[in-house]
């Protein structure tokens, strides 16, 4: 039996994988395609299809997530439009780099190495912060107020950057004022990574909006998602022109992630994110390790390492999304027991 | 001289690409509405079940 040209087993695998990623996306506001693209690469899809389909998947998921954040008033449209301008140029440059590297036959290796460095670096940072027990590290505080930002909550790097008065200065929500050129520079770099790696860029851009520009975390998340709608849409369109988007991959992934995103979003009001931040860091490290293992397998011709790599990716996503669901159910049961009469 | 055949081919490619992305957007909208309706219909019941009420 085939669905969309996929075997039933593959279709179920994609829906299930989308479900796991959707939970992560809904809960953390990031964590979409950095798992999808490596998984597709591990499964043997050409680099262009893995990157293009990853972008198309992120586009669809971000549309759903942005609609939910818009309802909560967490989108700064002015900042979002400026980010789109810088990101558009960055994506085009990133895509050209991938196409050039493909002609040299080096695209897969270089993208993989970049993934390992980025995921490993961010994963190590998040895990370190979580184990240190510092809750004020820029993670998503779902309860943070959507008003003017407290000066104490602005990271030191952002304060330093905001002190550079390079006109024109742009006023943003939360009472933040930043140079237009800085916003465009951050947008360009994240767009370049988005086009190059085939990721929405959320796991890079959201911390950048908070740490470098200094906007409150809830607005950083909502604006980031709004921007991903356009960057993901444009990126996937450019890849679709070159035959890089495979609907048989995107549609089942999206069917799963749309449901998972609702579960993850609902969990944000139940679970304290600090409890499972360490799992998120470990998931990023697992993703980095998976790509590294695959590359070693390719270099030395050890096929079994490809399977090990895929298991690591799926296992990492399963671990964290499972932790979110388990913590939610546990919290609900405790709530039910405490509210029931003795 | 303008290569009309190449231009037409590029235009057709753009339309195909736009239709692909449109299909993703349509599915996202349908899923948002569909799962939203399911959540409204069964969300409270599921939460009560999990709470053991």
XYZ file of C-alpha atoms in Angstrom:
395
model
C 0.000 0.000 0.000
C 1.321 3.418 -0.969
C 0.328 6.942 0.138
C 1.740 9.937 -1.786
C 4.207 7.530 -3.376
C 5.508 6.411 0.035
C 5.163 3.001 1.597
C 2.717 2.911 4.527
C 5.627 2.415 6.945
C 7.467 5.478 5.623
C 4.272 7.566 5.707
C 3.646 6.627 9.352
C 7.308 7.312 10.159
C 7.066 10.826 8.676
C 3.784 11.617 10.472
C 5.240 10.334 13.754
C 8.474 12.272 13.286
C 6.439 15.408 12.489
C 4.429 14.848 15.670
C 7.598 14.746 17.787
C 8.972 17.881 16.160
C 5.621 19.659 16.460
C 5.626 19.110 20.229
C 9.092 20.671 20.416
C 8.108 23.565 18.116
C 4.949 24.290 20.073
C 6.721 24.147 23.434
C 10.045 25.861 22.730
C 9.051 28.010 19.735
C 11.995 26.531 17.858
C 13.425 23.184 16.995
C 11.882 22.380 13.613
C 14.031 21.669 10.640
C 17.397 21.230 12.315
C 16.156 17.714 13.016
C 14.342 17.161 9.702
C 17.122 18.022 7.273
C 19.773 15.780 8.898
C 17.205 12.973 9.134
C 16.442 13.277 5.402
C 20.162 13.347 4.634
C 20.654 10.227 6.748
C 17.753 8.554 4.903
C 19.586 9.093 1.635
C 17.664 11.993 0.085
C 19.785 14.316 -2.104
C 21.054 17.409 -0.285
C 18.883 19.755 -2.348
C 15.711 17.780 -1.564
C 16.616 17.463 2.148
C 17.248 21.203 2.460
C 14.303 22.333 0.266
C 11.783 19.972 1.865
C 13.056 20.936 5.330
C 12.397 24.600 4.516
C 8.912 23.844 3.152
C 8.086 21.890 6.305
C 9.282 24.788 8.492
C 7.185 27.184 6.411
C 3.992 25.199 7.021
C 4.670 24.680 10.727
C 5.558 28.345 11.303
C 2.272 29.465 9.674
C 0.367 27.459 12.286
C 2.572 28.589 15.210
C 2.449 32.272 14.171
C -1.340 32.238 14.084
C -1.320 31.097 17.701
C 1.273 33.698 18.806
C -0.569 36.473 16.962
C -3.595 35.739 19.127
C -1.382 36.359 22.199
C -0.074 39.728 20.863
C 3.518 38.491 20.708
C 4.465 39.599 17.189
C 6.433 42.844 16.469
C 5.542 43.394 12.814
C 8.009 46.277 12.277
C 10.927 44.203 13.542
C 9.624 41.224 11.586
C 9.516 43.123 8.298
C 13.060 44.460 8.832
C 14.222 40.934 9.597
C 12.569 39.705 6.413
C 14.500 42.249 4.339
C 17.878 41.132 5.703
C 16.979 37.450 5.722
C 15.858 37.461 2.086
C 19.325 38.512 0.940
C 20.945 36.024 3.306
C 18.851 33.076 2.096
C 19.698 33.783 -1.540
C 23.416 33.873 -0.712
C 23.124 30.692 1.402
C 21.292 28.869 -1.377
C 23.892 29.911 -3.964
C 26.630 28.573 -1.680
C 24.831 25.193 -1.431
C 24.352 24.986 -5.213
C 28.013 25.902 -5.773
C 29.179 23.321 -3.232
C 26.947 20.711 -4.910
C 28.767 21.238 -8.210
C 32.023 20.643 -6.327
C 30.518 17.545 -4.671
C 31.182 18.945 -1.194
C 27.720 20.163 -0.126
C 26.769 17.232 2.112
C 30.043 17.196 4.039
C 30.259 20.941 4.647
C 26.594 21.273 5.652
C 27.055 18.335 8.015
C 30.168 19.836 9.635
C 28.405 23.195 10.058
C 25.472 21.374 11.676
C 27.768 19.553 14.091
C 29.510 22.769 15.156
C 26.298 24.828 15.505
C 24.116 22.194 17.158
C 26.948 20.974 19.354
C 27.874 24.494 20.439
C 24.337 25.610 21.234
C 23.512 22.226 22.803
C 26.553 22.404 25.078
C 25.625 25.969 26.086
C 21.986 25.132 26.873
C 22.940 21.967 28.777
C 25.603 23.819 30.763
C 23.153 26.595 31.684
C 20.466 24.067 32.641
C 22.815 22.008 34.821
C 24.100 25.196 36.439
C 20.509 25.910 37.429
C 20.459 29.426 35.974
C 16.915 30.149 34.857
C 17.746 33.629 33.619
C 19.609 32.496 30.554
C 17.374 33.610 27.760
C 15.274 30.499 27.561
C 11.631 30.984 26.721
C 9.767 32.251 29.741
C 6.194 31.606 28.755
C 4.894 33.714 31.623
C 6.976 36.795 30.843
C 4.991 39.999 30.565
C 4.497 41.524 27.142
C 5.131 45.057 28.388
C 8.196 47.311 28.595
C 11.336 45.303 29.180
C 13.044 45.594 32.584
C 16.624 46.883 32.217
C 17.819 44.043 34.461
C 16.367 41.516 32.021
C 18.367 42.812 29.053
C 21.527 40.756 28.503
C 24.797 42.676 28.869
C 25.703 42.088 25.214
C 22.390 43.590 24.090
C 22.885 46.613 26.397
C 26.319 47.179 24.856
C 24.936 46.866 21.313
C 21.988 49.155 22.072
C 24.478 51.769 23.324
C 25.893 52.148 19.783
C 23.942 55.015 18.273
C 24.284 54.405 14.533
C 21.324 56.153 12.878
C 18.672 55.465 11.944
C 17.629 54.046 15.315
C 14.465 51.932 15.352
C 12.053 51.768 18.307
C 10.757 48.278 18.984
C 8.077 46.816 21.235
C 9.175 46.539 24.839
C 10.719 50.037 24.734
C 13.864 48.826 22.957
C 15.742 51.116 20.533
C 18.317 49.553 18.180
C 20.260 50.610 15.079
C 18.607 49.581 11.812
C 21.983 48.316 10.559
C 22.378 45.910 13.456
C 18.928 44.441 12.834
C 19.719 43.992 9.146
C 23.105 42.411 9.952
C 21.558 39.888 12.361
C 18.847 39.146 9.789
C 21.376 38.628 6.978
C 23.551 36.216 8.946
C 20.608 34.149 10.159
C 19.122 34.170 6.632
C 22.430 32.945 5.232
C 22.445 30.067 7.726
C 18.779 29.399 6.935
C 19.418 29.079 3.207
C 22.653 27.159 3.700
C 21.480 24.652 6.282
C 17.832 24.453 5.237
C 16.645 25.483 8.678
C 14.098 28.106 9.645
C 16.852 29.661 11.727
C 14.735 29.870 14.880
C 17.284 28.199 17.130
C 19.817 30.830 16.010
C 17.589 33.877 15.417
C 15.455 33.690 18.569
C 18.511 33.812 20.891
C 20.021 36.481 18.602
C 16.903 38.673 18.928
C 17.118 38.331 22.705
C 20.886 38.388 23.294
C 21.920 40.846 20.556
C 18.894 43.101 20.009
C 17.422 42.774 23.491
C 13.701 42.351 22.758
C 11.673 40.484 25.431
C 11.707 36.713 24.938
C 7.962 36.246 24.176
C 8.155 38.914 21.457
C 11.399 37.395 20.182
C 9.629 34.048 19.795
C 6.486 35.462 18.123
C 8.426 37.769 15.794
C 10.865 35.010 14.939
C 8.005 32.721 13.947
C 6.379 35.502 11.878
C 9.675 36.024 10.090
C 10.125 32.281 9.510
C 6.810 32.240 7.612
C 8.395 34.487 4.995
C 11.961 33.155 5.068
C 10.708 29.561 5.002
C 8.236 30.409 2.231
C 10.816 32.178 0.105
C 13.514 29.593 0.779
C 11.269 26.680 -0.106
C 10.014 28.528 -3.223
C 13.604 29.035 -4.427
C 14.395 25.376 -3.809
C 11.108 24.325 -5.457
C 12.239 26.141 -8.626
C 15.153 23.718 -8.720
C 13.007 20.671 -7.898
C 14.163 20.599 -4.265
C 10.737 20.312 -2.569
C 9.187 16.848 -2.274
C 5.526 17.027 -1.171
C 5.508 13.332 -0.300
C 7.922 14.272 2.516
C 6.423 17.629 3.542
C 2.707 16.752 3.708
C 2.914 13.837 6.183
C 5.482 15.674 8.323
C 3.163 18.685 8.499
C 0.135 16.549 9.352
C 2.019 15.274 12.391
C 3.644 18.545 13.430
C 0.387 20.560 13.314
C -1.086 18.240 15.930
C 2.125 18.102 17.938
C 2.367 21.909 17.962
C -1.028 22.092 19.680
C 0.079 19.554 22.283
C 3.336 21.462 22.851
C 1.560 24.821 23.059
C -0.932 23.456 25.565
C 1.949 22.029 27.609
C 3.493 25.492 28.025
C 0.742 26.427 30.477
C 1.229 23.223 32.483
C 4.941 22.424 32.622
C 7.827 24.537 33.903
C 10.238 24.692 30.985
C 13.219 24.821 33.331
C 12.481 21.194 34.284
C 13.228 19.867 30.862
C 15.662 22.440 29.477
C 18.457 19.997 30.048
C 16.705 17.494 27.745
C 16.508 20.142 25.041
C 20.262 20.744 25.297
C 20.901 16.996 25.174
C 18.670 16.706 22.097
C 20.776 19.300 20.284
C 23.915 17.416 21.294
C 22.289 14.186 20.088
C 21.551 15.808 16.721
C 25.156 16.995 16.451
C 26.446 13.534 17.377
C 24.124 11.896 14.821
C 25.437 14.003 11.960
C 29.029 13.407 13.078
C 28.460 9.629 13.222
C 26.941 9.669 9.723
C 29.903 11.582 8.313
C 32.359 9.145 9.903
C 30.333 6.296 8.386
C 30.493 7.932 4.957
C 34.228 8.607 5.155
C 35.128 5.087 6.289
C 32.348 3.300 4.365
C 30.652 1.895 7.493
C 26.972 1.613 6.506
C 25.702 0.671 9.961
C 26.697 4.116 11.256
C 23.992 5.624 9.035
C 21.409 3.593 10.946
C 23.002 4.549 14.273
C 22.790 8.190 13.195
C 19.083 7.966 12.315
C 18.338 6.255 15.641
C 20.181 9.049 17.470
C 18.141 11.760 15.710
C 14.798 10.043 16.274
C 15.785 9.099 19.808
C 16.744 12.675 20.680
C 13.436 14.081 19.417
C 11.529 11.276 21.148
C 13.367 11.884 24.440
C 12.550 15.580 24.669
C 9.007 15.506 23.291
C 8.324 12.496 25.536
C 9.640 14.481 28.511
C 7.268 17.352 27.639
C 4.242 15.031 27.399
C 5.205 13.004 30.490
C 5.776 16.143 32.588
C 2.427 17.532 31.394
C 0.491 14.385 32.317
C 2.255 14.159 35.698
C 1.467 17.818 36.446
C -2.188 17.338 35.434
C -2.556 14.242 37.646
C -0.966 16.036 40.620
C -3.315 18.943 39.990
C -6.297 16.587 39.821
C -5.315 14.829 43.079
C -4.718 18.107 44.949
C -8.038 19.576 43.827
C -10.102 16.474 44.601
C -11.830 16.340 48.025
C -10.023 14.327 50.748
C 17.280 38.100 -29.334
C 14.986 37.099 -26.482
C 14.719 33.344 -25.968
C 10.940 33.089 -25.580
C 11.010 29.329 -25.081
C 13.424 29.630 -22.165
C 11.391 32.520 -20.713
C 8.166 30.518 -20.965
C 9.862 27.509 -19.385
C 11.082 29.652 -16.462
C 7.571 31.067 -16.007
C 6.075 27.585 -15.957
C 8.685 26.555 -13.374
C 7.737 29.503 -11.170
C 4.053 28.594 -11.382
C 4.803 24.979 -10.479
C 6.949 26.095 -7.543
C 4.272 28.542 -6.362
C 1.650 25.781 -6.571
C 3.852 23.501 -4.476
C 4.247 26.144 -1.774
C 0.542 26.990 -2.054
C -0.276 23.337 -1.393
C 1.823 23.439 1.794
C 0.098 26.684 2.869
C -3.338 25.205 2.160
C -2.559 22.095 4.182
C -1.272 24.256 7.077
C -4.483 26.327 7.063
C -6.692 23.234 6.908
C -4.770 21.558 9.716
C -4.927 24.710 11.866
C -8.696 24.879 11.483
C -9.266 21.116 11.675
C -7.110 20.411 14.714
C -8.477 23.596 16.331
C -12.006 22.241 15.991
C -10.898 18.890 17.433
C -9.247 20.667 20.373
C -12.409 22.635 21.088
C -14.554 19.522 20.837
C -12.426 17.107 22.879
C -9.735 19.179 24.664
C -11.548 19.644 27.974
C -12.668 16.024 28.062
C -9.094 14.774 27.532
C -7.733 17.078 30.252
C -10.404 15.869 32.710
C -9.546 12.248 31.882
C -5.862 12.915 32.523
C -6.685 14.638 35.820
C -8.755 11.604 36.814
C -11.936 13.645 37.295
